[in-house]
PDB file of C-alpha atoms in Angstrom:
ATOM      1  CA  UNK A   1    -169.940 -98.741  83.662  1.00 36.00           C
ATOM      2  CA  UNK A   2    -170.472-100.837  86.788  1.00 32.00           C
ATOM      3  CA  UNK A   3    -171.716 -97.803  88.752  1.00 37.00           C
ATOM      4  CA  UNK A   4    -174.098 -96.878  85.931  1.00 39.00           C
ATOM      5  CA  UNK A   5    -175.433-100.445  85.809  1.00 39.00           C
ATOM      6  CA  UNK A   6    -176.061-100.375  89.554  1.00 33.00           C
ATOM      7  CA  UNK A   7    -177.912 -97.060  89.279  1.00 38.00           C
ATOM      8  CA  UNK A   8    -180.067 -98.397  86.438  1.00 37.00           C
ATOM      9  CA  UNK A   9    -180.841-101.523  88.437  1.00 36.00           C
ATOM     10  CA  UNK A  10    -181.884 -99.488  91.484  1.00 38.00           C
ATOM     11  CA  UNK A  11    -184.008 -97.149  89.328  1.00 46.00           C
ATOM     12  CA  UNK A  12    -185.690-100.090  87.607  1.00 41.00           C
ATOM     13  CA  UNK A  13    -186.582-101.599  90.967  1.00 42.00           C
ATOM     14  CA  UNK A  14    -187.897 -98.270  92.242  1.00 43.00           C
ATOM     15  CA  UNK A  15    -190.040 -97.750  89.153  1.00 43.00           C
ATOM     16  CA  UNK A  16    -191.465-101.244  89.409  1.00 40.00           C
ATOM     17  CA  UNK A  17    -192.478-100.753  93.034  1.00 44.00           C
ATOM     18  CA  UNK A  18    -193.872 -97.263  92.306  1.00 47.00           C
ATOM     19  CA  UNK A  19    -195.930 -98.589  89.409  1.00 47.00           C
ATOM     20  CA  UNK A  20    -197.333-101.253  91.703  1.00 42.00           C
ATOM     21  CA  UNK A  21    -198.482 -98.549  94.092  1.00 66.00           C
ATOM     22  CA  UNK A  22    -196.067 -99.451  96.875  1.00 77.00           C
ATOM     23  CA  UNK A  23    -194.613 -96.737  99.092  1.00 82.00           C
ATOM     24  CA  UNK A  24    -190.899 -96.435  98.210  1.00 92.00           C
ATOM     25  CA  UNK A  25    -188.722 -96.162 101.304  1.00 95.00           C
ATOM     26  CA  UNK A  26    -185.074 -95.220 101.750  1.00 96.00           C
ATOM     27  CA  UNK A  27    -182.504 -97.550 103.284  1.00 96.00           C
ATOM     28  CA  UNK A  28    -182.565 -95.352 106.420  1.00 95.00           C
ATOM     29  CA  UNK A  29    -186.316 -95.713 106.924  1.00 96.00           C
ATOM     30  CA  UNK A  30    -187.725 -92.466 105.525  1.00 96.00           C
ATOM     31  CA  UNK A  31    -190.182 -92.182 102.625  1.00 97.00           C
ATOM     32  CA  UNK A  32    -188.351 -91.793  99.328  1.00 97.00           C
ATOM     33  CA  UNK A  33    -189.100 -88.521  97.549  1.00 98.00           C
ATOM     34  CA  UNK A  34    -186.844 -89.306  94.605  1.00 97.00           C
ATOM     35  CA  UNK A  35    -188.107 -89.170  91.044  1.00 96.00           C
ATOM     36  CA  UNK A  36    -189.165 -86.791  88.279  1.00 97.00           C
ATOM     37  CA  UNK A  37    -192.264 -84.927  89.429  1.00 97.00           C
ATOM     38  CA  UNK A  38    -194.647 -82.374  87.978  1.00 96.00           C
ATOM     39  CA  UNK A  39    -196.995 -79.934  89.677  1.00 96.00           C
ATOM     40  CA  UNK A  40    -198.564 -78.900  86.359  1.00 96.00           C
ATOM     41  CA  UNK A  41    -202.333 -78.461  86.539  1.00 96.00           C
ATOM     42  CA  UNK A  42    -205.109 -76.347  85.073  1.00 95.00           C
ATOM     43  CA  UNK A  43    -206.346 -75.513  88.576  1.00 96.00           C
ATOM     44  CA  UNK A  44    -205.324 -71.882  89.219  1.00 95.00           C
ATOM     45  CA  UNK A  45    -203.402 -70.601  92.210  1.00 97.00           C
ATOM     46  CA  UNK A  46    -206.235 -68.274  93.256  1.00 96.00           C
ATOM     47  CA  UNK A  47    -209.947 -68.938  93.061  1.00 95.00           C
ATOM     48  CA  UNK A  48    -211.410 -66.817  90.231  1.00 92.00           C
ATOM     49  CA  UNK A  49    -213.617 -64.046  91.589  1.00 89.00           C
ATOM     50  CA  UNK A  50    -216.493 -65.336  89.443  1.00 87.00           C
ATOM     51  CA  UNK A  51    -216.380 -68.786  91.091  1.00 89.00           C
ATOM     52  CA  UNK A  52    -218.363 -69.174  94.300  1.00 84.00           C
ATOM     53  CA  UNK A  53    -218.384 -72.972  94.524  1.00 82.00           C
ATOM     54  CA  UNK A  54    -215.956 -74.599  96.930  1.00 87.00           C
ATOM     55  CA  UNK A  55    -215.888 -77.700  94.718  1.00 91.00           C
ATOM     56  CA  UNK A  56    -216.229 -77.876  90.951  1.00 92.00           C
ATOM     57  CA  UNK A  57    -218.361 -80.620  89.472  1.00 91.00           C
ATOM     58  CA  UNK A  58    -216.994 -83.040  86.907  1.00 93.00           C
ATOM     59  CA  UNK A  59    -218.938 -81.146  84.237  1.00 93.00           C
ATOM     60  CA  UNK A  60    -217.412 -77.815  85.318  1.00 92.00           C
ATOM     61  CA  UNK A  61    -213.910 -79.293  85.229  1.00 93.00           C
ATOM     62  CA  UNK A  62    -214.560 -80.736  81.766  1.00 94.00           C
ATOM     63  CA  UNK A  63    -215.759 -77.339  80.552  1.00 94.00           C
ATOM     64  CA  UNK A  64    -212.658 -75.648  81.974  1.00 92.00           C
ATOM     65  CA  UNK A  65    -210.412 -78.183  80.257  1.00 94.00           C
ATOM     66  CA  UNK A  66    -212.217 -77.731  76.939  1.00 95.00           C
ATOM     67  CA  UNK A  67    -211.847 -73.937  77.148  1.00 93.00           C
ATOM     68  CA  UNK A  68    -208.126 -74.328  77.872  1.00 92.00           C
ATOM     69  CA  UNK A  69    -207.721 -76.583  74.859  1.00 91.00           C
ATOM     70  CA  UNK A  70    -209.417 -73.968  72.657  1.00 91.00           C
ATOM     71  CA  UNK A  71    -207.162 -71.244  74.053  1.00 89.00           C
ATOM     72  CA  UNK A  72    -203.954 -73.148  73.327  1.00 87.00           C
ATOM     73  CA  UNK A  73    -205.181 -74.261  69.910  1.00 85.00           C
ATOM     74  CA  UNK A  74    -205.633 -70.588  69.008  1.00 84.00           C
ATOM     75  CA  UNK A  75    -201.890 -70.121  69.427  1.00 81.00           C
ATOM     76  CA  UNK A  76    -201.383 -72.294  66.362  1.00 82.00           C
ATOM     77  CA  UNK A  77    -202.909 -69.565  64.224  1.00 84.00           C
ATOM     78  CA  UNK A  78    -200.696 -66.905  62.575  1.00 85.00           C
ATOM     79  CA  UNK A  79    -200.278 -63.783  64.733  1.00 84.00           C
ATOM     80  CA  UNK A  80    -202.147 -60.581  63.830  1.00 84.00           C
ATOM     81  CA  UNK A  81    -200.419 -58.173  61.408  1.00 84.00           C
ATOM     82  CA  UNK A  82    -197.632 -56.241  63.101  1.00 75.00           C
ATOM     83  CA  UNK A  83    -197.144 -58.803  65.869  1.00 77.00           C
ATOM     84  CA  UNK A  84    -194.410 -61.437  66.048  1.00 75.00           C
ATOM     85  CA  UNK A  85    -196.502 -63.961  67.974  1.00 78.00           C
ATOM     86  CA  UNK A  86    -195.116 -66.368  70.535  1.00 78.00           C
ATOM     87  CA  UNK A  87    -194.443 -70.023  71.176  1.00 80.00           C
ATOM     88  CA  UNK A  88    -196.809 -72.587  69.724  1.00 80.00           C
ATOM     89  CA  UNK A  89    -197.748 -75.980  71.147  1.00 80.00           C
ATOM     90  CA  UNK A  90    -194.496 -77.510  69.950  1.00 80.00           C
ATOM     91  CA  UNK A  91    -192.758 -75.528  72.702  1.00 83.00           C
ATOM     92  CA  UNK A  92    -195.491 -75.148  75.299  1.00 87.00           C
ATOM     93  CA  UNK A  93    -196.537 -77.917  77.679  1.00 90.00           C
ATOM     94  CA  UNK A  94    -199.104 -76.484  80.115  1.00 90.00           C
ATOM     95  CA  UNK A  95    -201.098 -78.513  82.584  1.00 92.00           C
ATOM     96  CA  UNK A  96    -204.346 -79.361  80.779  1.00 93.00           C
ATOM     97  CA  UNK A  97    -206.173 -81.182  83.581  1.00 94.00           C
ATOM     98  CA  UNK A  98    -207.874 -79.738  86.643  1.00 94.00           C
ATOM     99  CA  UNK A  99    -207.179 -81.424  89.961  1.00 94.00           C
ATOM    100  CA  UNK A 100    -209.609 -84.342  90.346  1.00 92.00           C
ATOM    101  CA  UNK A 101    -210.746 -83.272  93.820  1.00 93.00           C
ATOM    102  CA  UNK A 102    -212.551 -80.311  92.214  1.00 94.00           C
ATOM    103  CA  UNK A 103    -210.828 -77.557  94.158  1.00 94.00           C
ATOM    104  CA  UNK A 104    -211.289 -74.192  92.383  1.00 95.00           C
ATOM    105  CA  UNK A 105    -207.860 -72.995  93.556  1.00 97.00           C
ATOM    106  CA  UNK A 106    -204.542 -74.259  94.853  1.00 97.00           C
ATOM    107  CA  UNK A 107    -204.812 -71.869  97.801  1.00 98.00           C
ATOM    108  CA  UNK A 108    -206.533 -73.678 100.657  1.00 97.00           C
ATOM    109  CA  UNK A 109    -206.060 -71.040 103.347  1.00 97.00           C
ATOM    110  CA  UNK A 110    -207.621 -68.451 103.530  1.00 97.00           C
ATOM    111  CA  UNK A 111    -210.863 -70.299 102.758  1.00 95.00           C
ATOM    112  CA  UNK A 112    -211.756 -67.866  99.958  1.00 95.00           C
ATOM    113  CA  UNK A 113    -208.775 -69.132  97.976  1.00 96.00           C
ATOM    114  CA  UNK A 114    -207.313 -65.657  97.485  1.00 97.00           C
ATOM    115  CA  UNK A 115    -203.938 -64.121  98.387  1.00 98.00           C
ATOM    116  CA  UNK A 116    -204.491 -61.856 101.448  1.00 98.00           C
ATOM    117  CA  UNK A 117    -202.652 -58.813 100.082  1.00 98.00           C
ATOM    118  CA  UNK A 118    -202.072 -55.615 101.953  1.00 98.00           C
ATOM    119  CA  UNK A 119    -203.775 -52.886  99.878  1.00 97.00           C
ATOM    120  CA  UNK A 120    -200.542 -51.119  98.920  1.00 97.00           C
ATOM    121  CA  UNK A 121    -198.847 -54.414  97.987  1.00 97.00           C
ATOM    122  CA  UNK A 122    -201.823 -55.446  95.840  1.00 97.00           C
ATOM    123  CA  UNK A 123    -201.744 -52.103  94.025  1.00 96.00           C
ATOM    124  CA  UNK A 124    -198.046 -52.574  93.293  1.00 94.00           C
ATOM    125  CA  UNK A 125    -198.615 -56.154  92.123  1.00 94.00           C
ATOM    126  CA  UNK A 126    -201.461 -55.103  89.815  1.00 94.00           C
ATOM    127  CA  UNK A 127    -199.281 -52.370  88.332  1.00 92.00           C
ATOM    128  CA  UNK A 128    -196.509 -54.897  87.626  1.00 90.00           C
ATOM    129  CA  UNK A 129    -198.961 -57.314  86.014  1.00 89.00           C
ATOM    130  CA  UNK A 130    -200.474 -54.579  83.848  1.00 89.00           C
ATOM    131  CA  UNK A 131    -197.181 -53.777  82.133  1.00 88.00           C
ATOM    132  CA  UNK A 132    -196.172 -57.383  81.445  1.00 87.00           C
ATOM    133  CA  UNK A 133    -195.660 -57.753  77.694  1.00 83.00           C
ATOM    134  CA  UNK A 134    -196.568 -54.098  77.191  1.00 85.00           C
ATOM    135  CA  UNK A 135    -193.617 -52.072  78.391  1.00 86.00           C
ATOM    136  CA  UNK A 136    -192.306 -49.434  78.291  1.00 88.00           C
ATOM    137  CA  UNK A 137    -188.898 -50.955  77.556  1.00 91.00           C
ATOM    138  CA  UNK A 138    -186.243 -48.393  78.387  1.00 90.00           C
ATOM    139  CA  UNK A 139    -183.655 -50.970  79.443  1.00 90.00           C
ATOM    140  CA  UNK A 140    -183.180 -54.663  80.181  1.00 90.00           C
ATOM    141  CA  UNK A 141    -184.469 -53.975  83.709  1.00 91.00           C
ATOM    142  CA  UNK A 142    -187.938 -53.376  82.240  1.00 93.00           C
ATOM    143  CA  UNK A 143    -188.213 -57.076  81.418  1.00 91.00           C
ATOM    144  CA  UNK A 144    -189.192 -59.477  84.155  1.00 92.00           C
ATOM    145  CA  UNK A 145    -186.779 -61.874  85.805  1.00 93.00           C
ATOM    146  CA  UNK A 146    -188.054 -64.778  83.736  1.00 90.00           C
ATOM    147  CA  UNK A 147    -187.546 -62.976  80.433  1.00 89.00           C
ATOM    148  CA  UNK A 148    -184.027 -62.234  81.649  1.00 90.00           C
ATOM    149  CA  UNK A 149    -183.454 -65.962  82.273  1.00 89.00           C
ATOM    150  CA  UNK A 150    -182.898 -65.414  85.993  1.00 90.00           C
ATOM    151  CA  UNK A 151    -185.773 -66.965  87.938  1.00 93.00           C
ATOM    152  CA  UNK A 152    -189.522 -66.793  88.422  1.00 93.00           C
ATOM    153  CA  UNK A 153    -189.158 -66.975  92.174  1.00 94.00           C
ATOM    154  CA  UNK A 154    -189.995 -69.102  95.161  1.00 94.00           C
ATOM    155  CA  UNK A 155    -192.021 -72.321  95.622  1.00 95.00           C
ATOM    156  CA  UNK A 156    -192.893 -75.084  93.167  1.00 95.00           C
ATOM    157  CA  UNK A 157    -196.267 -73.530  92.308  1.00 94.00           C
ATOM    158  CA  UNK A 158    -197.379 -74.614  88.800  1.00 92.00           C
ATOM    159  CA  UNK A 159    -197.449 -71.233  87.079  1.00 90.00           C
ATOM    160  CA  UNK A 160    -195.361 -71.804  83.949  1.00 86.00           C
ATOM    161  CA  UNK A 161    -196.866 -72.984  80.634  1.00 90.00           C
ATOM    162  CA  UNK A 162    -193.936 -75.383  80.215  1.00 90.00           C
ATOM    163  CA  UNK A 163    -191.072 -77.076  82.077  1.00 91.00           C
ATOM    164  CA  UNK A 164    -193.088 -77.627  85.269  1.00 93.00           C
ATOM    165  CA  UNK A 165    -190.927 -80.606  86.178  1.00 94.00           C
ATOM    166  CA  UNK A 166    -188.731 -81.262  89.185  1.00 96.00           C
ATOM    167  CA  UNK A 167    -186.248 -84.012  89.909  1.00 97.00           C
ATOM    168  CA  UNK A 168    -185.561 -84.835  93.539  1.00 98.00           C
ATOM    169  CA  UNK A 169    -182.412 -86.543  94.803  1.00 97.00           C
ATOM    170  CA  UNK A 170    -182.222 -87.679  98.395  1.00 97.00           C
ATOM    171  CA  UNK A 171    -179.629 -88.771 100.935  1.00 97.00           C
ATOM    172  CA  UNK A 172    -179.929 -89.173 104.673  1.00 97.00           C
ATOM    173  CA  UNK A 173    -178.644 -85.654 105.358  1.00 97.00           C
ATOM    174  CA  UNK A 174    -179.439 -83.715 102.157  1.00 98.00           C
ATOM    175  CA  UNK A 175    -182.202 -83.193  99.611  1.00 98.00           C
ATOM    176  CA  UNK A 176    -181.554 -81.762  96.147  1.00 98.00           C
ATOM    177  CA  UNK A 177    -184.374 -80.350  94.013  1.00 98.00           C
ATOM    178  CA  UNK A 178    -183.665 -79.581  90.355  1.00 96.00           C
ATOM    179  CA  UNK A 179    -186.201 -77.457  88.470  1.00 95.00           C
ATOM    180  CA  UNK A 180    -186.248 -77.918  84.709  1.00 93.00           C
ATOM    181  CA  UNK A 181    -187.076 -74.223  84.266  1.00 91.00           C
ATOM    182  CA  UNK A 182    -183.928 -72.040  84.305  1.00 89.00           C
ATOM    183  CA  UNK A 183    -181.974 -75.088  85.477  1.00 85.00           C
ATOM    184  CA  UNK A 184    -182.577 -73.917  89.050  1.00 92.00           C
ATOM    185  CA  UNK A 185    -181.599 -76.184  91.887  1.00 92.00           C
ATOM    186  CA  UNK A 186    -181.781 -76.160  95.658  1.00 96.00           C
ATOM    187  CA  UNK A 187    -179.617 -78.099  98.100  1.00 97.00           C
ATOM    188  CA  UNK A 188    -181.487 -78.579 101.379  1.00 98.00           C
ATOM    189  CA  UNK A 189    -179.431 -79.747 104.404  1.00 98.00           C
ATOM    190  CA  UNK A 190    -181.297 -82.113 106.725  1.00 98.00           C
ATOM    191  CA  UNK A 191    -178.581 -82.399 109.373  1.00 97.00           C
ATOM    192  CA  UNK A 192    -179.761 -79.658 111.747  1.00 96.00           C
ATOM    193  CA  UNK A 193    -177.125 -77.084 110.857  1.00 97.00           C
ATOM    194  CA  UNK A 194    -177.998 -73.422 111.602  1.00 97.00           C
ATOM    195  CA  UNK A 195    -179.142 -70.952 108.979  1.00 97.00           C
ATOM    196  CA  UNK A 196    -176.597 -68.699 107.313  1.00 96.00           C
ATOM    197  CA  UNK A 197    -176.135 -65.153 108.682  1.00 94.00           C
ATOM    198  CA  UNK A 198    -178.945 -62.808 107.635  1.00 85.00           C
ATOM    199  CA  UNK A 199    -176.627 -60.670 105.526  1.00 90.00           C
ATOM    200  CA  UNK A 200    -175.945 -63.630 103.202  1.00 93.00           C
ATOM    201  CA  UNK A 201    -178.973 -63.354 100.931  1.00 93.00           C
ATOM    202  CA  UNK A 202    -179.860 -65.903  98.260  1.00 95.00           C
ATOM    203  CA  UNK A 203    -182.276 -65.773  95.329  1.00 95.00           C
ATOM    204  CA  UNK A 204    -184.190 -68.879  96.440  1.00 95.00           C
ATOM    205  CA  UNK A 205    -183.511 -68.427 100.130  1.00 96.00           C
ATOM    206  CA  UNK A 206    -181.472 -70.388 102.644  1.00 97.00           C
ATOM    207  CA  UNK A 207    -183.288 -73.701 103.117  1.00 98.00           C
ATOM    208  CA  UNK A 208    -183.180 -76.131 106.043  1.00 98.00           C
ATOM    209  CA  UNK A 209    -185.176 -79.364 106.220  1.00 98.00           C
ATOM    210  CA  UNK A 210    -186.328 -81.698 108.954  1.00 98.00           C
ATOM    211  CA  UNK A 211    -188.710 -84.622 109.236  1.00 98.00           C
ATOM    212  CA  UNK A 212    -191.977 -84.452 111.151  1.00 98.00           C
ATOM    213  CA  UNK A 213    -193.047 -88.082 111.033  1.00 96.00           C
ATOM    214  CA  UNK A 214    -193.349 -88.976 107.343  1.00 96.00           C
ATOM    215  CA  UNK A 215    -193.513 -85.327 106.233  1.00 98.00           C
ATOM    216  CA  UNK A 216    -190.407 -83.439 105.151  1.00 98.00           C
ATOM    217  CA  UNK A 217    -190.621 -79.802 106.235  1.00 98.00           C
ATOM    218  CA  UNK A 218    -188.415 -77.262 104.428  1.00 98.00           C
ATOM    219  CA  UNK A 219    -188.071 -73.765 105.903  1.00 98.00           C
ATOM    220  CA  UNK A 220    -186.538 -71.117 103.631  1.00 98.00           C
ATOM    221  CA  UNK A 221    -185.553 -67.620 104.719  1.00 97.00           C
ATOM    222  CA  UNK A 222    -182.563 -65.346 104.244  1.00 97.00           C
ATOM    223  CA  UNK A 223    -183.701 -64.259 100.790  1.00 97.00           C
ATOM    224  CA  UNK A 224    -181.652 -61.709  98.895  1.00 97.00           C
ATOM    225  CA  UNK A 225    -183.306 -58.338  98.375  1.00 96.00           C
ATOM    226  CA  UNK A 226    -184.340 -58.498  94.724  1.00 95.00           C
ATOM    227  CA  UNK A 227    -187.623 -56.663  95.229  1.00 92.00           C
ATOM    228  CA  UNK A 228    -186.399 -53.823  93.004  1.00 92.00           C
ATOM    229  CA  UNK A 229    -186.368 -56.192  90.017  1.00 94.00           C
ATOM    230  CA  UNK A 230    -189.405 -56.669  87.819  1.00 93.00           C
ATOM    231  CA  UNK A 231    -191.208 -59.941  88.679  1.00 94.00           C
ATOM    232  CA  UNK A 232    -194.095 -61.355  86.651  1.00 90.00           C
ATOM    233  CA  UNK A 233    -195.538 -62.691  89.936  1.00 92.00           C
ATOM    234  CA  UNK A 234    -194.453 -60.173  92.615  1.00 94.00           C
ATOM    235  CA  UNK A 235    -195.475 -62.472  95.477  1.00 96.00           C
ATOM    236  CA  UNK A 236    -192.703 -64.840  94.346  1.00 95.00           C
ATOM    237  CA  UNK A 237    -190.003 -62.156  94.486  1.00 96.00           C
ATOM    238  CA  UNK A 238    -186.911 -62.673  96.637  1.00 96.00           C
ATOM    239  CA  UNK A 239    -187.006 -60.264  99.585  1.00 96.00           C
ATOM    240  CA  UNK A 240    -185.640 -60.300 103.171  1.00 96.00           C
ATOM    241  CA  UNK A 241    -189.092 -60.125 104.796  1.00 97.00           C
ATOM    242  CA  UNK A 242    -190.148 -63.455 103.244  1.00 98.00           C
ATOM    243  CA  UNK A 243    -190.329 -66.878 104.876  1.00 98.00           C
ATOM    244  CA  UNK A 244    -191.546 -69.958 102.990  1.00 98.00           C
ATOM    245  CA  UNK A 245    -192.417 -73.262 104.648  1.00 98.00           C
ATOM    246  CA  UNK A 246    -192.874 -76.289 102.359  1.00 98.00           C
ATOM    247  CA  UNK A 247    -194.223 -79.697 103.332  1.00 98.00           C
ATOM    248  CA  UNK A 248    -193.704 -82.819 101.219  1.00 98.00           C
ATOM    249  CA  UNK A 249    -195.471 -86.038 102.196  1.00 98.00           C
ATOM    250  CA  UNK A 250    -195.282 -89.142 100.021  1.00 97.00           C
ATOM    251  CA  UNK A 251    -198.847 -90.391  99.610  1.00 95.00           C
ATOM    252  CA  UNK A 252    -198.349 -93.367  97.310  1.00 93.00           C
ATOM    253  CA  UNK A 253    -196.146 -94.649  94.516  1.00 93.00           C
ATOM    254  CA  UNK A 254    -197.001 -91.727  92.220  1.00 95.00           C
ATOM    255  CA  UNK A 255    -197.979 -88.830  94.479  1.00 96.00           C
ATOM    256  CA  UNK A 256    -196.419 -86.307  96.853  1.00 97.00           C
ATOM    257  CA  UNK A 257    -198.739 -84.068  98.822  1.00 97.00           C
ATOM    258  CA  UNK A 258    -196.895 -80.762  98.347  1.00 98.00           C
ATOM    259  CA  UNK A 259    -197.990 -77.774 100.401  1.00 98.00           C
ATOM    260  CA  UNK A 260    -196.366 -74.396 100.920  1.00 98.00           C
ATOM    261  CA  UNK A 261    -197.040 -71.474 103.246  1.00 98.00           C
ATOM    262  CA  UNK A 262    -195.931 -67.946 102.367  1.00 98.00           C
ATOM    263  CA  UNK A 263    -195.371 -65.517 105.231  1.00 98.00           C
ATOM    264  CA  UNK A 264    -194.423 -61.888 104.641  1.00 98.00           C
ATOM    265  CA  UNK A 265    -196.008 -59.278 106.951  1.00 98.00           C
ATOM    266  CA  UNK A 266    -194.846 -56.481 104.645  1.00 97.00           C
ATOM    267  CA  UNK A 267    -196.928 -57.817 101.732  1.00 97.00           C
ATOM    268  CA  UNK A 268    -199.751 -59.865 103.252  1.00 98.00           C
ATOM    269  CA  UNK A 269    -202.193 -59.402 106.114  1.00 98.00           C
ATOM    270  CA  UNK A 270    -201.596 -63.009 107.186  1.00 98.00           C
ATOM    271  CA  UNK A 271    -199.702 -66.122 106.065  1.00 98.00           C
ATOM    272  CA  UNK A 272    -201.384 -68.096 103.302  1.00 98.00           C
ATOM    273  CA  UNK A 273    -201.140 -71.720 102.197  1.00 98.00           C
ATOM    274  CA  UNK A 274    -201.458 -73.525  98.871  1.00 98.00           C
ATOM    275  CA  UNK A 275    -201.568 -77.225  98.067  1.00 97.00           C
ATOM    276  CA  UNK A 276    -200.116 -78.368  94.723  1.00 96.00           C
ATOM    277  CA  UNK A 277    -199.967 -82.173  94.544  1.00 97.00           C
ATOM    278  CA  UNK A 278    -196.930 -83.553  92.715  1.00 97.00           C
ATOM    279  CA  UNK A 279    -197.156 -86.637  90.528  1.00 97.00           C
ATOM    280  CA  UNK A 280    -194.920 -88.878  88.444  1.00 96.00           C
ATOM    281  CA  UNK A 281    -197.948 -89.630  86.249  1.00 96.00           C
ATOM    282  CA  UNK A 282    -197.488 -86.718  83.866  1.00 94.00           C
ATOM    283  CA  UNK A 283    -200.234 -88.001  81.547  1.00 93.00           C
ATOM    284  CA  UNK A 284    -202.815 -87.468  84.301  1.00 94.00           C
ATOM    285  CA  UNK A 285    -202.030 -83.729  84.155  1.00 93.00           C
ATOM    286  CA  UNK A 286    -201.998 -83.574  80.361  1.00 91.00           C
ATOM    287  CA  UNK A 287    -198.262 -82.918  80.073  1.00 93.00           C
ATOM    288  CA  UNK A 288    -195.361 -84.743  78.444  1.00 91.00           C
ATOM    289  CA  UNK A 289    -193.685 -87.565  80.351  1.00 93.00           C
ATOM    290  CA  UNK A 290    -189.952 -88.132  80.379  1.00 91.00           C
ATOM    291  CA  UNK A 291    -186.674 -87.001  81.941  1.00 92.00           C
ATOM    292  CA  UNK A 292    -185.574 -83.433  82.639  1.00 91.00           C
ATOM    293  CA  UNK A 293    -183.751 -81.688  79.824  1.00 87.00           C
ATOM    294  CA  UNK A 294    -181.243 -78.869  79.952  1.00 86.00           C
ATOM    295  CA  UNK A 295    -182.867 -75.448  79.837  1.00 84.00           C
ATOM    296  CA  UNK A 296    -180.204 -73.121  78.430  1.00 81.00           C
ATOM    297  CA  UNK A 297    -182.231 -69.913  78.433  1.00 81.00           C
ATOM    298  CA  UNK A 298    -179.305 -67.570  77.796  1.00 73.00           C
ATOM    299  CA  UNK A 299    -178.044 -69.391  74.710  1.00 72.00           C
ATOM    300  CA  UNK A 300    -179.210 -67.250  71.806  1.00 72.00           C
ATOM    301  CA  UNK A 301    -181.611 -65.210  73.932  1.00 76.00           C
ATOM    302  CA  UNK A 302    -182.260 -62.885  70.999  1.00 79.00           C
ATOM    303  CA  UNK A 303    -185.623 -61.762  72.343  1.00 82.00           C
ATOM    304  CA  UNK A 304    -184.234 -59.340  74.933  1.00 86.00           C
ATOM    305  CA  UNK A 305    -182.047 -57.168  72.651  1.00 88.00           C
ATOM    306  CA  UNK A 306    -184.667 -57.374  69.892  1.00 87.00           C
ATOM    307  CA  UNK A 307    -187.398 -56.139  72.258  1.00 87.00           C
ATOM    308  CA  UNK A 308    -185.244 -53.159  73.212  1.00 90.00           C
ATOM    309  CA  UNK A 309    -184.361 -52.529  69.574  1.00 90.00           C
ATOM    310  CA  UNK A 310    -188.033 -52.690  68.594  1.00 87.00           C
ATOM    311  CA  UNK A 311    -188.967 -50.247  71.375  1.00 89.00           C
ATOM    312  CA  UNK A 312    -186.356 -47.761  70.085  1.00 89.00           C
ATOM    313  CA  UNK A 313    -187.746 -48.159  66.571  1.00 88.00           C
ATOM    314  CA  UNK A 314    -191.329 -47.608  67.700  1.00 84.00           C
ATOM    315  CA  UNK A 315    -190.266 -44.521  69.671  1.00 84.00           C
ATOM    316  CA  UNK A 316    -188.526 -43.134  66.579  1.00 85.00           C
ATOM    317  CA  UNK A 317    -191.580 -43.735  64.397  1.00 80.00           C
ATOM    318  CA  UNK A 318    -193.836 -42.076  66.971  1.00 77.00           C
ATOM    319  CA  UNK A 319    -191.551 -39.034  67.079  1.00 78.00           C
ATOM    320  CA  UNK A 320    -191.655 -38.843  63.282  1.00 81.00           C
ATOM    321  CA  UNK A 321    -195.458 -38.939  63.244  1.00 75.00           C
ATOM    322  CA  UNK A 322    -195.628 -36.189  65.858  1.00 65.00           C
TER     323      UNK A 322
END
């Protein structure tokens, strides 16, 4: 009880200073990155091909937010006949606010805000995207890694329509990042130890962190080869040719400037960088505030066997009609 009281006292003091806009610091003199953060935003990863402006006006952002609200409200309606529908707003918690700086994309380099795909990699990615939610479903491997409750891949890019929350714990020689989605977590050593041997592959890579002034730099490589799995976002797939560099810089009491660079010469013509600011002010992004909750995706994951069962039924009906 005494330890819990001490933790609550420390947290209360941290929250008070953060609310006042002060820069929280650790006892060892580094900026504190601890807290429950979200990257959720309506601003897309890539600049839409129809958008030519490098900055959206306040009116354009308001229009985008209104269109998003209409889209999510439509999910409250009953699904069309023959369809089971999906989650409604009780379960979904997407970012409903565009970034206030008016950027049309999270990608800041290249300047066009687009992923610099190699042609063959883009064709493969488009083919994967085209069959999402469509099938065919011959086996469990025809569902993407997220539907299988495994992972959606690398970086803290705000791509999910819910659970875009992260809790960071920090010591002098380690950083722990817990993602609410899939209950993923990363332990990042900061003590200068070498990377693991290349043959030891990990889903989220082997991460090592170091400080460059007030910026924490996390380099992840040594990814397991999971490129043969089906990924909803193929650029996020674990693969040995991938290196990810993340930079976290505490800006103020409520903001971390989060930036990541993706480098994979087998998939992209050049490295590319995205900026996805993290905030403890969830209301400013239009999402629910509060602590992280357990995400037990595999408990009662009836969707996967039912999808396969439905595909077998549809195939049988089609054979009957023929």
